[in-house]
């Protein structure tokens, strides 16, 4: 899922997420061990993804399936932190509240 508010992503990050989806069902990029966006779902989730109507539906999907973090050198993955908190609710406040890390 590529959030609309991710204009700072590097093309290489998208490639790494896509590549990781060939071996993992759900993946997300992480910059300096902080989870970010976009979250990659394999095609097996298509029917569930198209039925989603709210962010709560999305949060439930994420909670049901284990996700694999992949290291990237791209602080742009941290622009949208809303879903990041879904993966790591125990992140320190300075990370969970930031909109971008530079």
PDB file of N, CA and C in Angstrom:
ATOM      1  N   UNK A   1       0.863  -1.158   0.000  1.00  0.00           N
ATOM      2  CA  UNK A   1       0.000   0.000   0.000  1.00  0.00           C
ATOM      3  C   UNK A   1       0.910   1.221   0.000  1.00  0.00           C
ATOM      4  N   UNK A   2       0.714   2.103  -0.952  1.00  0.00           N
ATOM      5  CA  UNK A   2       1.533   3.304  -1.059  1.00  0.00           C
ATOM      6  C   UNK A   2       0.702   4.501  -0.628  1.00  0.00           C
ATOM      7  N   UNK A   3       0.929   5.004   0.590  1.00  0.00           N
ATOM      8  CA  UNK A   3       0.177   6.171   1.044  1.00  0.00           C
ATOM      9  C   UNK A   3       0.427   7.370   0.136  1.00  0.00           C
ATOM     10  N   UNK A   4      -0.583   8.200  -0.009  1.00  0.00           N
ATOM     11  CA  UNK A   4      -0.476   9.374  -0.879  1.00  0.00           C
ATOM     12  C   UNK A   4       0.525  10.391  -0.344  1.00  0.00           C
ATOM     13  N   UNK A   5       0.793  10.361   0.942  1.00  0.00           N
ATOM     14  CA  UNK A   5       1.686  11.359   1.536  1.00  0.00           C
ATOM     15  C   UNK A   5       3.114  10.835   1.689  1.00  0.00           C
ATOM     16  N   UNK A   6       3.620  10.185   0.658  1.00  0.00           N
ATOM     17  CA  UNK A   6       4.984   9.662   0.697  1.00  0.00           C
ATOM     18  C   UNK A   6       5.813  10.172  -0.477  1.00  0.00           C
ATOM     19  N   UNK A   7       5.874  11.490  -0.683  1.00  0.00           N
ATOM     20  CA  UNK A   7       6.590  12.017  -1.850  1.00  0.00           C
ATOM     21  C   UNK A   7       8.105  11.911  -1.762  1.00  0.00           C
ATOM     22  N   UNK A   8       8.641  11.605  -0.602  1.00  0.00           N
ATOM     23  CA  UNK A   8      10.087  11.593  -0.421  1.00  0.00           C
ATOM     24  C   UNK A   8      10.712  10.207  -0.580  1.00  0.00           C
ATOM     25  N   UNK A   9       9.932   9.220  -0.950  1.00  0.00           N
ATOM     26  CA  UNK A   9      10.467   7.865  -1.107  1.00  0.00           C
ATOM     27  C   UNK A   9      11.450   7.782  -2.263  1.00  0.00           C
ATOM     28  N   UNK A  10      12.501   7.016  -2.063  1.00  0.00           N
ATOM     29  CA  UNK A  10      13.451   6.738  -3.140  1.00  0.00           C
ATOM     30  C   UNK A  10      12.934   5.563  -3.963  1.00  0.00           C
ATOM     31  N   UNK A  11      13.206   5.596  -5.255  1.00  0.00           N
ATOM     32  CA  UNK A  11      12.785   4.502  -6.140  1.00  0.00           C
ATOM     33  C   UNK A  11      13.385   3.175  -5.685  1.00  0.00           C
ATOM     34  N   UNK A  12      14.605   3.210  -5.180  1.00  0.00           N
ATOM     35  CA  UNK A  12      15.256   1.984  -4.721  1.00  0.00           C
ATOM     36  C   UNK A  12      14.494   1.342  -3.560  1.00  0.00           C
ATOM     37  N   UNK A  13      13.883   2.162  -2.722  1.00  0.00           N
ATOM     38  CA  UNK A  13      13.094   1.635  -1.608  1.00  0.00           C
ATOM     39  C   UNK A  13      11.909   0.832  -2.128  1.00  0.00           C
ATOM     40  N   UNK A  14      11.229   1.368  -3.126  1.00  0.00           N
ATOM     41  CA  UNK A  14      10.089   0.650  -3.709  1.00  0.00           C
ATOM     42  C   UNK A  14      10.534  -0.666  -4.328  1.00  0.00           C
ATOM     43  N   UNK A  15      11.694  -0.644  -4.978  1.00  0.00           N
ATOM     44  CA  UNK A  15      12.228  -1.882  -5.559  1.00  0.00           C
ATOM     45  C   UNK A  15      12.523  -2.917  -4.477  1.00  0.00           C
ATOM     46  N   UNK A  16      13.109  -2.469  -3.363  1.00  0.00           N
ATOM     47  CA  UNK A  16      13.437  -3.401  -2.277  1.00  0.00           C
ATOM     48  C   UNK A  16      12.181  -4.003  -1.652  1.00  0.00           C
ATOM     49  N   UNK A  17      11.157  -3.186  -1.485  1.00  0.00           N
ATOM     50  CA  UNK A  17       9.898  -3.697  -0.939  1.00  0.00           C
ATOM     51  C   UNK A  17       9.304  -4.725  -1.898  1.00  0.00           C
ATOM     52  N   UNK A  18       9.276  -4.396  -3.183  1.00  0.00           N
ATOM     53  CA  UNK A  18       8.727  -5.323  -4.184  1.00  0.00           C
ATOM     54  C   UNK A  18       9.525  -6.626  -4.225  1.00  0.00           C
ATOM     55  N   UNK A  19      10.829  -6.517  -4.146  1.00  0.00           N
ATOM     56  CA  UNK A  19      11.676  -7.714  -4.161  1.00  0.00           C
ATOM     57  C   UNK A  19      11.420  -8.588  -2.931  1.00  0.00           C
ATOM     58  N   UNK A  20      11.275  -7.956  -1.776  1.00  0.00           N
ATOM     59  CA  UNK A  20      11.037  -8.709  -0.540  1.00  0.00           C
ATOM     60  C   UNK A  20       9.694  -9.433  -0.572  1.00  0.00           C
ATOM     61  N   UNK A  21       8.740  -8.892  -1.316  1.00  0.00           N
ATOM     62  CA  UNK A  21       7.420  -9.525  -1.396  1.00  0.00           C
ATOM     63  C   UNK A  21       7.453 -10.833  -2.178  1.00  0.00           C
ATOM     64  N   UNK A  22       8.544 -11.121  -2.853  1.00  0.00           N
ATOM     65  CA  UNK A  22       8.636 -12.403  -3.560  1.00  0.00           C
ATOM     66  C   UNK A  22       8.852 -13.566  -2.592  1.00  0.00           C
ATOM     67  N   UNK A  23       9.324 -13.253  -1.379  1.00  0.00           N
ATOM     68  CA  UNK A  23       9.559 -14.310  -0.393  1.00  0.00           C
ATOM     69  C   UNK A  23       8.769 -14.121   0.902  1.00  0.00           C
ATOM     70  N   UNK A  24       8.186 -12.952   1.102  1.00  0.00           N
ATOM     71  CA  UNK A  24       7.425 -12.654   2.317  1.00  0.00           C
ATOM     72  C   UNK A  24       6.021 -12.189   1.932  1.00  0.00           C
ATOM     73  N   UNK A  25       5.045 -12.464   2.772  1.00  0.00           N
ATOM     74  CA  UNK A  25       3.665 -12.059   2.479  1.00  0.00           C
ATOM     75  C   UNK A  25       3.405 -10.591   2.765  1.00  0.00           C
ATOM     76  N   UNK A  26       3.974 -10.086   3.868  1.00  0.00           N
ATOM     77  CA  UNK A  26       3.787  -8.687   4.251  1.00  0.00           C
ATOM     78  C   UNK A  26       5.150  -8.133   4.637  1.00  0.00           C
ATOM     79  N   UNK A  27       5.538  -7.021   4.023  1.00  0.00           N
ATOM     80  CA  UNK A  27       6.839  -6.409   4.307  1.00  0.00           C
ATOM     81  C   UNK A  27       6.684  -4.902   4.481  1.00  0.00           C
ATOM     82  N   UNK A  28       7.624  -4.321   5.194  1.00  0.00           N
ATOM     83  CA  UNK A  28       7.661  -2.869   5.345  1.00  0.00           C
ATOM     84  C   UNK A  28       9.120  -2.433   5.414  1.00  0.00           C
ATOM     85  N   UNK A  29       9.423  -1.233   4.900  1.00  0.00           N
ATOM     86  CA  UNK A  29      10.786  -0.728   5.011  1.00  0.00           C
ATOM     87  C   UNK A  29      11.016  -0.167   6.412  1.00  0.00           C
ATOM     88  N   UNK A  30      12.257  -0.237   6.855  1.00  0.00           N
ATOM     89  CA  UNK A  30      12.602   0.388   8.132  1.00  0.00           C
ATOM     90  C   UNK A  30      13.905   1.158   7.958  1.00  0.00           C
ATOM     91  N   UNK A  31      13.896   2.372   8.480  1.00  0.00           N
ATOM     92  CA  UNK A  31      15.065   3.238   8.424  1.00  0.00           C
ATOM     93  C   UNK A  31      15.600   3.362   9.841  1.00  0.00           C
ATOM     94  N   UNK A  32      16.845   2.951  10.036  1.00  0.00           N
ATOM     95  CA  UNK A  32      17.460   2.951  11.370  1.00  0.00           C
ATOM     96  C   UNK A  32      16.593   2.197  12.381  1.00  0.00           C
ATOM     97  N   UNK A  33      16.056   1.080  11.935  1.00  0.00           N
ATOM     98  CA  UNK A  33      15.223   0.177  12.746  1.00  0.00           C
ATOM     99  C   UNK A  33      13.858   0.765  13.107  1.00  0.00           C
ATOM    100  N   UNK A  34      13.479   1.882  12.502  1.00  0.00           N
ATOM    101  CA  UNK A  34      12.160   2.474  12.725  1.00  0.00           C
ATOM    102  C   UNK A  34      11.273   2.087  11.545  1.00  0.00           C
ATOM    103  N   UNK A  35      10.160   1.377  11.784  1.00  0.00           N
ATOM    104  CA  UNK A  35       9.307   0.937  10.689  1.00  0.00           C
ATOM    105  C   UNK A  35       8.640   2.100   9.969  1.00  0.00           C
ATOM    106  N   UNK A  36       8.486   1.938   8.659  1.00  0.00           N
ATOM    107  CA  UNK A  36       7.888   2.997   7.860  1.00  0.00           C
ATOM    108  C   UNK A  36       6.959   2.465   6.785  1.00  0.00           C
ATOM    109  N   UNK A  37       6.748   3.278   5.775  1.00  0.00           N
ATOM    110  CA  UNK A  37       5.863   2.979   4.655  1.00  0.00           C
ATOM    111  C   UNK A  37       6.639   3.049   3.360  1.00  0.00           C
ATOM    112  N   UNK A  38       6.230   2.371   2.323  1.00  0.00           N
ATOM    113  CA  UNK A  38       4.956   1.684   2.132  1.00  0.00           C
ATOM    114  C   UNK A  38       5.010   0.245   2.623  1.00  0.00           C
ATOM    115  N   UNK A  39       3.865  -0.263   2.971  1.00  0.00           N
ATOM    116  CA  UNK A  39       3.738  -1.656   3.368  1.00  0.00           C
ATOM    117  C   UNK A  39       3.429  -2.454   2.111  1.00  0.00           C
ATOM    118  N   UNK A  40       4.156  -3.535   1.925  1.00  0.00           N
ATOM    119  CA  UNK A  40       3.932  -4.379   0.756  1.00  0.00           C
ATOM    120  C   UNK A  40       3.170  -5.637   1.128  1.00  0.00           C
ATOM    121  N   UNK A  41       2.119  -5.914   0.376  1.00  0.00           N
ATOM    122  CA  UNK A  41       1.322  -7.131   0.567  1.00  0.00           C
ATOM    123  C   UNK A  41       1.421  -7.981  -0.689  1.00  0.00           C
ATOM    124  N   UNK A  42       1.594  -9.272  -0.514  1.00  0.00           N
ATOM    125  CA  UNK A  42       1.614 -10.164  -1.673  1.00  0.00           C
ATOM    126  C   UNK A  42       0.202 -10.259  -2.255  1.00  0.00           C
ATOM    127  N   UNK A  43       0.110 -10.795  -3.449  1.00  0.00           N
ATOM    128  CA  UNK A  43      -1.174 -10.858  -4.154  1.00  0.00           C
ATOM    129  C   UNK A  43      -2.219 -11.700  -3.421  1.00  0.00           C
ATOM    130  N   UNK A  44      -1.804 -12.551  -2.515  1.00  0.00           N
ATOM    131  CA  UNK A  44      -2.773 -13.369  -1.777  1.00  0.00           C
ATOM    132  C   UNK A  44      -3.718 -12.522  -0.925  1.00  0.00           C
ATOM    133  N   UNK A  45      -3.374 -11.254  -0.687  1.00  0.00           N
ATOM    134  CA  UNK A  45      -4.208 -10.365   0.124  1.00  0.00           C
ATOM    135  C   UNK A  45      -5.141  -9.499  -0.715  1.00  0.00           C
ATOM    136  N   UNK A  46      -5.124  -9.653  -2.025  1.00  0.00           N
ATOM    137  CA  UNK A  46      -5.888  -8.776  -2.907  1.00  0.00           C
ATOM    138  C   UNK A  46      -7.363  -8.690  -2.517  1.00  0.00           C
ATOM    139  N   UNK A  47      -8.007  -9.823  -2.322  1.00  0.00           N
ATOM    140  CA  UNK A  47      -9.448  -9.801  -2.024  1.00  0.00           C
ATOM    141  C   UNK A  47      -9.745  -9.082  -0.707  1.00  0.00           C
ATOM    142  N   UNK A  48      -8.865  -9.188   0.257  1.00  0.00           N
ATOM    143  CA  UNK A  48      -9.067  -8.469   1.522  1.00  0.00           C
ATOM    144  C   UNK A  48      -8.808  -6.977   1.354  1.00  0.00           C
ATOM    145  N   UNK A  49      -7.779  -6.638   0.606  1.00  0.00           N
ATOM    146  CA  UNK A  49      -7.415  -5.230   0.433  1.00  0.00           C
ATOM    147  C   UNK A  49      -8.499  -4.444  -0.296  1.00  0.00           C
ATOM    148  N   UNK A  50      -9.117  -5.035  -1.305  1.00  0.00           N
ATOM    149  CA  UNK A  50     -10.122  -4.272  -2.054  1.00  0.00           C
ATOM    150  C   UNK A  50     -11.421  -4.096  -1.269  1.00  0.00           C
ATOM    151  N   UNK A  51     -11.630  -4.875  -0.232  1.00  0.00           N
ATOM    152  CA  UNK A  51     -12.834  -4.738   0.596  1.00  0.00           C
ATOM    153  C   UNK A  51     -12.657  -3.727   1.728  1.00  0.00           C
ATOM    154  N   UNK A  52     -11.475  -3.252   1.948  1.00  0.00           N
ATOM    155  CA  UNK A  52     -11.231  -2.336   3.062  1.00  0.00           C
ATOM    156  C   UNK A  52     -11.907  -0.996   2.824  1.00  0.00           C
ATOM    157  N   UNK A  53     -12.508  -0.495   3.903  1.00  0.00           N
ATOM    158  CA  UNK A  53     -13.188   0.786   3.807  1.00  0.00           C
ATOM    159  C   UNK A  53     -12.646   1.815   4.787  1.00  0.00           C
ATOM    160  N   UNK A  54     -11.990   1.352   5.840  1.00  0.00           N
ATOM    161  CA  UNK A  54     -11.487   2.281   6.848  1.00  0.00           C
ATOM    162  C   UNK A  54     -10.058   1.913   7.238  1.00  0.00           C
ATOM    163  N   UNK A  55      -9.412   2.834   7.915  1.00  0.00           N
ATOM    164  CA  UNK A  55      -8.073   2.557   8.434  1.00  0.00           C
ATOM    165  C   UNK A  55      -8.122   1.452   9.487  1.00  0.00           C
ATOM    166  N   UNK A  56      -9.227   1.351  10.174  1.00  0.00           N
ATOM    167  CA  UNK A  56      -9.382   0.294  11.178  1.00  0.00           C
ATOM    168  C   UNK A  56      -9.354  -1.084  10.510  1.00  0.00           C
ATOM    169  N   UNK A  57      -9.980  -1.209   9.336  1.00  0.00           N
ATOM    170  CA  UNK A  57      -9.924  -2.472   8.585  1.00  0.00           C
ATOM    171  C   UNK A  57      -8.475  -2.818   8.261  1.00  0.00           C
ATOM    172  N   UNK A  58      -7.737  -1.812   7.847  1.00  0.00           N
ATOM    173  CA  UNK A  58      -6.331  -1.999   7.500  1.00  0.00           C
ATOM    174  C   UNK A  58      -5.528  -2.414   8.734  1.00  0.00           C
ATOM    175  N   UNK A  59      -5.783  -1.764   9.853  1.00  0.00           N
ATOM    176  CA  UNK A  59      -5.074  -2.090  11.099  1.00  0.00           C
ATOM    177  C   UNK A  59      -5.342  -3.534  11.515  1.00  0.00           C
ATOM    178  N   UNK A  60      -6.579  -3.987  11.335  1.00  0.00           N
ATOM    179  CA  UNK A  60      -6.906  -5.380  11.682  1.00  0.00           C
ATOM    180  C   UNK A  60      -6.163  -6.364  10.783  1.00  0.00           C
ATOM    181  N   UNK A  61      -6.055  -6.035   9.509  1.00  0.00           N
ATOM    182  CA  UNK A  61      -5.322  -6.902   8.582  1.00  0.00           C
ATOM    183  C   UNK A  61      -3.855  -7.004   8.998  1.00  0.00           C
ATOM    184  N   UNK A  62      -3.254  -5.872   9.303  1.00  0.00           N
ATOM    185  CA  UNK A  62      -1.850  -5.851   9.720  1.00  0.00           C
ATOM    186  C   UNK A  62      -1.653  -6.661  11.001  1.00  0.00           C
ATOM    187  N   UNK A  63      -2.602  -6.558  11.915  1.00  0.00           N
ATOM    188  CA  UNK A  63      -2.479  -7.272  13.188  1.00  0.00           C
ATOM    189  C   UNK A  63      -2.576  -8.792  13.018  1.00  0.00           C
ATOM    190  N   UNK A  64      -3.269  -9.245  11.988  1.00  0.00           N
ATOM    191  CA  UNK A  64      -3.471 -10.690  11.796  1.00  0.00           C
ATOM    192  C   UNK A  64      -2.288 -11.401  11.162  1.00  0.00           C
ATOM    193  N   UNK A  65      -1.445 -10.687  10.455  1.00  0.00           N
ATOM    194  CA  UNK A  65      -0.369 -11.334   9.710  1.00  0.00           C
ATOM    195  C   UNK A  65       0.986 -10.772  10.118  1.00  0.00           C
ATOM    196  N   UNK A  66       1.974 -11.633  10.312  1.00  0.00           N
ATOM    197  CA  UNK A  66       3.312 -11.147  10.662  1.00  0.00           C
ATOM    198  C   UNK A  66       3.926 -10.396   9.481  1.00  0.00           C
ATOM    199  N   UNK A  67       4.590  -9.318   9.779  1.00  0.00           N
ATOM    200  CA  UNK A  67       5.245  -8.516   8.748  1.00  0.00           C
ATOM    201  C   UNK A  67       6.753  -8.571   8.947  1.00  0.00           C
ATOM    202  N   UNK A  68       7.473  -8.520   7.859  1.00  0.00           N
ATOM    203  CA  UNK A  68       8.932  -8.565   7.886  1.00  0.00           C
ATOM    204  C   UNK A  68       9.478  -7.181   7.554  1.00  0.00           C
ATOM    205  N   UNK A  69      10.312  -6.634   8.426  1.00  0.00           N
ATOM    206  CA  UNK A  69      10.964  -5.360   8.154  1.00  0.00           C
ATOM    207  C   UNK A  69      12.183  -5.559   7.273  1.00  0.00           C
ATOM    208  N   UNK A  70      12.399  -4.616   6.359  1.00  0.00           N
ATOM    209  CA  UNK A  70      13.602  -4.646   5.524  1.00  0.00           C
ATOM    210  C   UNK A  70      14.334  -3.320   5.701  1.00  0.00           C
ATOM    211  N   UNK A  71      15.633  -3.401   5.914  1.00  0.00           N
ATOM    212  CA  UNK A  71      16.436  -2.204   6.134  1.00  0.00           C
ATOM    213  C   UNK A  71      16.616  -1.430   4.838  1.00  0.00           C
ATOM    214  N   UNK A  72      16.381  -0.115   4.909  1.00  0.00           N
ATOM    215  CA  UNK A  72      16.599   0.767   3.763  1.00  0.00           C
ATOM    216  C   UNK A  72      17.325   2.017   4.240  1.00  0.00           C
ATOM    217  N   UNK A  73      18.038   2.644   3.337  1.00  0.00           N
ATOM    218  CA  UNK A  73      18.716   3.906   3.632  1.00  0.00           C
ATOM    219  C   UNK A  73      17.873   5.029   3.033  1.00  0.00           C
ATOM    220  N   UNK A  74      16.680   5.214   3.598  1.00  0.00           N
ATOM    221  CA  UNK A  74      15.718   6.162   3.049  1.00  0.00           C
ATOM    222  C   UNK A  74      14.843   6.731   4.162  1.00  0.00           C
ATOM    223  N   UNK A  75      15.181   7.919   4.683  1.00  0.00           N
ATOM    224  CA  UNK A  75      14.349   8.509   5.731  1.00  0.00           C
ATOM    225  C   UNK A  75      12.951   8.868   5.243  1.00  0.00           C
ATOM    226  N   UNK A  76      12.744   8.882   3.933  1.00  0.00           N
ATOM    227  CA  UNK A  76      11.429   9.176   3.378  1.00  0.00           C
ATOM    228  C   UNK A  76      10.362   8.168   3.770  1.00  0.00           C
ATOM    229  N   UNK A  77      10.770   6.976   4.198  1.00  0.00           N
ATOM    230  CA  UNK A  77       9.781   5.974   4.607  1.00  0.00           C
ATOM    231  C   UNK A  77       9.079   6.371   5.897  1.00  0.00           C
ATOM    232  N   UNK A  78       9.616   7.363   6.603  1.00  0.00           N
ATOM    233  CA  UNK A  78       9.060   7.763   7.896  1.00  0.00           C
ATOM    234  C   UNK A  78       8.106   8.940   7.809  1.00  0.00           C
ATOM    235  N   UNK A  79       7.840   9.425   6.615  1.00  0.00           N
ATOM    236  CA  UNK A  79       6.971  10.593   6.476  1.00  0.00           C
ATOM    237  C   UNK A  79       5.610  10.351   7.107  1.00  0.00           C
ATOM    238  N   UNK A  80       4.981   9.242   6.811  1.00  0.00           N
ATOM    239  CA  UNK A  80       3.674   8.922   7.373  1.00  0.00           C
ATOM    240  C   UNK A  80       3.872   7.973   8.539  1.00  0.00           C
ATOM    241  N   UNK A  81       3.584   8.434   9.739  1.00  0.00           N
ATOM    242  CA  UNK A  81       3.855   7.587  10.901  1.00  0.00           C
ATOM    243  C   UNK A  81       2.621   6.875  11.430  1.00  0.00           C
ATOM    244  N   UNK A  82       1.471   7.092  10.859  1.00  0.00           N
ATOM    245  CA  UNK A  82       0.252   6.501  11.392  1.00  0.00           C
ATOM    246  C   UNK A  82       0.307   4.976  11.386  1.00  0.00           C
ATOM    247  N   UNK A  83       0.713   4.381  10.295  1.00  0.00           N
ATOM    248  CA  UNK A  83       0.788   2.920  10.229  1.00  0.00           C
ATOM    249  C   UNK A  83       2.021   2.389  10.940  1.00  0.00           C
ATOM    250  N   UNK A  84       3.050   3.225  11.033  1.00  0.00           N
ATOM    251  CA  UNK A  84       4.251   2.820  11.750  1.00  0.00           C
ATOM    252  C   UNK A  84       3.907   2.433  13.181  1.00  0.00           C
ATOM    253  N   UNK A  85       3.040   3.202  13.819  1.00  0.00           N
ATOM    254  CA  UNK A  85       2.660   2.906  15.199  1.00  0.00           C
ATOM    255  C   UNK A  85       1.897   1.592  15.305  1.00  0.00           C
ATOM    256  N   UNK A  86       1.262   1.152  14.216  1.00  0.00           N
ATOM    257  CA  UNK A  86       0.569  -0.137  14.216  1.00  0.00           C
ATOM    258  C   UNK A  86       1.573  -1.277  14.395  1.00  0.00           C
ATOM    259  N   UNK A  87       2.738  -1.145  13.748  1.00  0.00           N
ATOM    260  CA  UNK A  87       3.745  -2.199  13.816  1.00  0.00           C
ATOM    261  C   UNK A  87       4.489  -2.192  15.135  1.00  0.00           C
ATOM    262  N   UNK A  88       4.755  -1.018  15.677  1.00  0.00           N
ATOM    263  CA  UNK A  88       5.560  -0.920  16.899  1.00  0.00           C
ATOM    264  C   UNK A  88       4.930   0.064  17.871  1.00  0.00           C
ATOM    265  N   UNK A  89       3.888  -0.332  18.564  1.00  0.00           N
ATOM    266  CA  UNK A  89       3.255   0.585  19.503  1.00  0.00           C
ATOM    267  C   UNK A  89       4.159   0.976  20.658  1.00  0.00           C
ATOM    268  N   UNK A  90       5.254   0.266  20.839  1.00  0.00           N
ATOM    269  CA  UNK A  90       6.153   0.588  21.944  1.00  0.00           C
ATOM    270  C   UNK A  90       7.296   1.508  21.528  1.00  0.00           C
ATOM    271  N   UNK A  91       7.227   2.075  20.319  1.00  0.00           N
ATOM    272  CA  UNK A  91       8.284   3.003  19.905  1.00  0.00           C
ATOM    273  C   UNK A  91       8.331   4.195  20.848  1.00  0.00           C
ATOM    274  N   UNK A  92       9.516   4.747  21.079  1.00  0.00           N
ATOM    275  CA  UNK A  92       9.610   5.955  21.890  1.00  0.00           C
ATOM    276  C   UNK A  92       8.787   7.079  21.267  1.00  0.00           C
ATOM    277  N   UNK A  93       8.246   7.940  22.093  1.00  0.00           N
ATOM    278  CA  UNK A  93       7.387   9.016  21.617  1.00  0.00           C
ATOM    279  C   UNK A  93       8.030   9.879  20.542  1.00  0.00           C
ATOM    280  N   UNK A  94       9.322  10.169  20.658  1.00  0.00           N
ATOM    281  CA  UNK A  94       9.941  11.041  19.660  1.00  0.00           C
ATOM    282  C   UNK A  94       9.887  10.426  18.266  1.00  0.00           C
ATOM    283  N   UNK A  95       9.836   9.102  18.165  1.00  0.00           N
ATOM    284  CA  UNK A  95       9.729   8.459  16.858  1.00  0.00           C
ATOM    285  C   UNK A  95       8.283   8.361  16.415  1.00  0.00           C
ATOM    286  N   UNK A  96       7.386   8.050  17.308  1.00  0.00           N
ATOM    287  CA  UNK A  96       6.003   7.828  16.902  1.00  0.00           C
ATOM    288  C   UNK A  96       5.285   9.129  16.570  1.00  0.00           C
ATOM    289  N   UNK A  97       5.790  10.251  17.021  1.00  0.00           N
ATOM    290  CA  UNK A  97       5.139  11.524  16.747  1.00  0.00           C
ATOM    291  C   UNK A  97       5.762  12.283  15.588  1.00  0.00           C
ATOM    292  N   UNK A  98       6.929  11.881  15.140  1.00  0.00           N
ATOM    293  CA  UNK A  98       7.601  12.630  14.082  1.00  0.00           C
ATOM    294  C   UNK A  98       6.946  12.378  12.741  1.00  0.00           C
ATOM    295  N   UNK A  99       6.921  13.390  11.911  1.00  0.00           N
ATOM    296  CA  UNK A  99       6.383  13.262  10.568  1.00  0.00           C
ATOM    297  C   UNK A  99       7.471  12.893   9.576  1.00  0.00           C
ATOM    298  N   UNK A 100       8.683  13.326   9.842  1.00  0.00           N
ATOM    299  CA  UNK A 100       9.806  12.984   8.970  1.00  0.00           C
ATOM    300  C   UNK A 100      11.086  13.035   9.788  1.00  0.00           C
ATOM    301  N   UNK A 101      12.026  12.227   9.434  1.00  0.00           N
ATOM    302  CA  UNK A 101      13.289  12.165  10.164  1.00  0.00           C
ATOM    303  C   UNK A 101      14.395  12.660   9.262  1.00  0.00           C
ATOM    304  N   UNK A 102      15.021  13.766   9.613  1.00  0.00           N
ATOM    305  CA  UNK A 102      16.181  14.291   8.887  1.00  0.00           C
ATOM    306  C   UNK A 102      17.230  14.730   9.868  1.00  0.00           C
TER     307      UNK A 102
END
